[in-house]
PDB file of C-alpha atoms in Angstrom:
ATOM      1  CA  UNK F  28       1.076  18.444  14.095  1.00 52.00           C
ATOM      2  CA  UNK F  29      -1.156  16.514  11.723  1.00 60.00           C
ATOM      3  CA  UNK F  30      -4.751  16.003  12.654  1.00 84.00           C
ATOM      4  CA  UNK F  31      -5.525  12.613  11.134  1.00 94.00           C
ATOM      5  CA  UNK F  32      -5.179  10.536   7.979  1.00 95.00           C
ATOM      6  CA  UNK F  33      -7.307   7.892   6.296  1.00 96.00           C
ATOM      7  CA  UNK F  34      -5.286   4.910   5.068  1.00 96.00           C
ATOM      8  CA  UNK F  35      -6.130   1.742   3.194  1.00 97.00           C
ATOM      9  CA  UNK F  36      -4.614  -1.624   4.074  1.00 96.00           C
ATOM     10  CA  UNK F  37      -5.928  -5.104   3.604  1.00 94.00           C
ATOM     11  CA  UNK F  38      -8.880  -3.833   1.531  1.00 95.00           C
ATOM     12  CA  UNK F  39     -10.222  -1.785   4.429  1.00 96.00           C
ATOM     13  CA  UNK F  40      -9.944   1.904   5.352  1.00 97.00           C
ATOM     14  CA  UNK F  41      -8.898   3.245   8.776  1.00 97.00           C
ATOM     15  CA  UNK F  42      -8.811   6.710  10.305  1.00 97.00           C
ATOM     16  CA  UNK F  43      -5.505   7.051  12.114  1.00 97.00           C
ATOM     17  CA  UNK F  44      -3.608   9.536  14.266  1.00 96.00           C
ATOM     18  CA  UNK F  45      -0.149   9.120  15.770  1.00 95.00           C
ATOM     19  CA  UNK F  46      -0.322   6.844  18.825  1.00 95.00           C
ATOM     20  CA  UNK F  47      -3.310   4.767  17.633  1.00 96.00           C
ATOM     21  CA  UNK F  48      -3.188   0.968  17.945  1.00 97.00           C
ATOM     22  CA  UNK F  49      -5.064  -0.984  15.252  1.00 96.00           C
ATOM     23  CA  UNK F  50      -5.815  -4.586  14.341  1.00 97.00           C
ATOM     24  CA  UNK F  51      -5.379  -4.877  10.543  1.00 97.00           C
ATOM     25  CA  UNK F  52      -5.104  -7.803   8.161  1.00 97.00           C
ATOM     26  CA  UNK F  53      -1.736  -9.494   8.432  1.00 97.00           C
ATOM     27  CA  UNK F  54       1.266  -7.444   7.343  1.00 96.00           C
ATOM     28  CA  UNK F  55       4.544  -9.161   6.473  1.00 96.00           C
ATOM     29  CA  UNK F  56       7.251  -8.447   9.033  1.00 95.00           C
ATOM     30  CA  UNK F  57       8.341  -9.303  12.535  1.00 97.00           C
ATOM     31  CA  UNK F  58       7.129  -7.688  15.770  1.00 97.00           C
ATOM     32  CA  UNK F  59       9.162  -4.516  16.342  1.00 96.00           C
ATOM     33  CA  UNK F  60       9.638  -3.808  12.638  1.00 97.00           C
ATOM     34  CA  UNK F  61       8.650  -0.384  11.266  1.00 97.00           C
ATOM     35  CA  UNK F  62       6.488  -0.575   8.125  1.00 97.00           C
ATOM     36  CA  UNK F  63       5.491   2.189   5.705  1.00 96.00           C
ATOM     37  CA  UNK F  64       1.846   2.376   4.604  1.00 95.00           C
ATOM     38  CA  UNK F  65       1.720   4.478   1.446  1.00 93.00           C
ATOM     39  CA  UNK F  66      -1.972   4.139   0.537  1.00 95.00           C
ATOM     40  CA  UNK F  67      -3.021   7.436   2.172  1.00 96.00           C
ATOM     41  CA  UNK F  68      -6.433   8.517   0.866  1.00 96.00           C
ATOM     42  CA  UNK F  69      -6.896  11.727   2.887  1.00 95.00           C
ATOM     43  CA  UNK F  70      -4.890  13.978   5.219  1.00 94.00           C
ATOM     44  CA  UNK F  71      -6.336  16.605   7.549  1.00 93.00           C
ATOM     45  CA  UNK F  72      -4.072  19.171   9.234  1.00 87.00           C
ATOM     46  CA  UNK F  73      -4.134  22.799  10.355  1.00 87.00           C
ATOM     47  CA  UNK F  74      -3.902  24.023   6.723  1.00 87.00           C
ATOM     48  CA  UNK F  75      -6.982  22.049   5.682  1.00 90.00           C
ATOM     49  CA  UNK F  76      -7.956  18.752   4.105  1.00 93.00           C
ATOM     50  CA  UNK F  77      -6.069  17.121   1.228  1.00 92.00           C
ATOM     51  CA  UNK F  78      -7.967  14.454  -0.641  1.00 94.00           C
ATOM     52  CA  UNK F  79      -6.148  12.051  -2.959  1.00 92.00           C
ATOM     53  CA  UNK F  80      -7.120  10.901  -6.405  1.00 93.00           C
ATOM     54  CA  UNK F  81      -7.047   8.015  -5.341  1.00 93.00           C
ATOM     55  CA  UNK F  82      -4.052   8.627  -3.001  1.00 94.00           C
ATOM     56  CA  UNK F  83      -2.302  11.757  -1.737  1.00 94.00           C
ATOM     57  CA  UNK F  84       1.039  11.960  -3.602  1.00 94.00           C
ATOM     58  CA  UNK F  85       4.087  11.780  -1.329  1.00 92.00           C
ATOM     59  CA  UNK F  86       2.104  10.995   1.813  1.00 94.00           C
ATOM     60  CA  UNK F  87       2.794   7.919   3.938  1.00 95.00           C
ATOM     61  CA  UNK F  88       2.224   6.579   7.432  1.00 96.00           C
ATOM     62  CA  UNK F  89       4.910   4.873   9.544  1.00 96.00           C
ATOM     63  CA  UNK F  90       3.697   2.116  11.837  1.00 97.00           C
ATOM     64  CA  UNK F  91       5.364  -0.359  14.177  1.00 98.00           C
ATOM     65  CA  UNK F  92       4.229  -4.005  14.269  1.00 98.00           C
ATOM     66  CA  UNK F  93       3.386  -4.929  17.874  1.00 97.00           C
ATOM     67  CA  UNK F  94       2.217  -8.519  17.415  1.00 97.00           C
ATOM     68  CA  UNK F  95       0.620 -11.074  15.112  1.00 98.00           C
ATOM     69  CA  UNK F  96      -2.316 -13.341  15.914  1.00 97.00           C
ATOM     70  CA  UNK F  97      -5.517 -14.991  14.769  1.00 97.00           C
ATOM     71  CA  UNK F  98      -8.996 -13.612  15.294  1.00 96.00           C
ATOM     72  CA  UNK F  99     -11.938 -15.510  16.785  1.00 97.00           C
ATOM     73  CA  UNK F 100     -13.295 -18.421  14.816  1.00 97.00           C
ATOM     74  CA  UNK F 101     -16.063 -17.745  12.292  1.00 97.00           C
ATOM     75  CA  UNK F 102     -18.322 -20.727  11.627  1.00 98.00           C
ATOM     76  CA  UNK F 103     -19.484 -21.430   8.067  1.00 97.00           C
ATOM     77  CA  UNK F 104     -22.367 -23.941   7.950  1.00 97.00           C
ATOM     78  CA  UNK F 105     -24.123 -24.921   4.728  1.00 97.00           C
ATOM     79  CA  UNK F 106     -27.326 -26.972   4.825  1.00 97.00           C
ATOM     80  CA  UNK F 107     -29.809 -28.069   2.200  1.00 97.00           C
ATOM     81  CA  UNK F 108     -33.105 -29.460   3.354  1.00 97.00           C
ATOM     82  CA  UNK F 109     -34.210 -32.993   2.329  1.00 96.00           C
ATOM     83  CA  UNK F 110     -31.029 -33.814   0.405  1.00 97.00           C
ATOM     84  CA  UNK F 111     -28.744 -34.980   3.263  1.00 96.00           C
ATOM     85  CA  UNK F 112     -26.267 -32.152   2.502  1.00 97.00           C
ATOM     86  CA  UNK F 113     -24.355 -30.486   5.324  1.00 97.00           C
ATOM     87  CA  UNK F 114     -20.966 -28.766   5.343  1.00 97.00           C
ATOM     88  CA  UNK F 115     -19.301 -27.374   8.449  1.00 97.00           C
ATOM     89  CA  UNK F 116     -16.213 -25.220   8.228  1.00 97.00           C
ATOM     90  CA  UNK F 117     -14.376 -22.778  10.496  1.00 97.00           C
ATOM     91  CA  UNK F 118     -12.090 -19.869   9.634  1.00 97.00           C
ATOM     92  CA  UNK F 119      -9.665 -17.797  11.763  1.00 98.00           C
ATOM     93  CA  UNK F 120      -8.434 -14.647  10.054  1.00 97.00           C
ATOM     94  CA  UNK F 121      -4.783 -13.765  10.736  1.00 98.00           C
ATOM     95  CA  UNK F 122      -4.147 -10.176  11.870  1.00 98.00           C
ATOM     96  CA  UNK F 123      -1.356  -7.816  12.818  1.00 97.00           C
ATOM     97  CA  UNK F 124      -1.573  -5.327  15.661  1.00 98.00           C
ATOM     98  CA  UNK F 125       0.159  -2.099  14.661  1.00 97.00           C
ATOM     99  CA  UNK F 126       0.858   1.197  16.402  1.00 98.00           C
ATOM    100  CA  UNK F 127       0.887   4.364  14.301  1.00 97.00           C
ATOM    101  CA  UNK F 128       4.145   6.271  14.808  1.00 96.00           C
ATOM    102  CA  UNK F 129       3.811   9.224  12.461  1.00 93.00           C
ATOM    103  CA  UNK F 130       1.917  10.626   9.472  1.00 92.00           C
ATOM    104  CA  UNK F 131       4.234  12.271   6.897  1.00 89.00           C
ATOM    105  CA  UNK F 132       3.316  14.592   4.060  1.00 85.00           C
TER     106      UNK F 132
END
């Protein structure tokens, strides 16, 4: 049984174990699909810790896509005093909710 792994997806790093549910940047695929995340930076198990350079060769994480959605709105407001300049913009980041099935090495 593997302890945990650190993976990189969407420019961010996550510490995962089998059974975890994460919200990550949108991954291509439909809900129910199984995806392979091969950017594994570190693996910890009963034999010790294996650190990649930059990734651990041959290691990957299998995850199931549970759903897709959009995050809460982030407001971007620009204002310059005394020049009658205002800009108002909103952004909703798309995400995928995934469940970690297994960590393979």
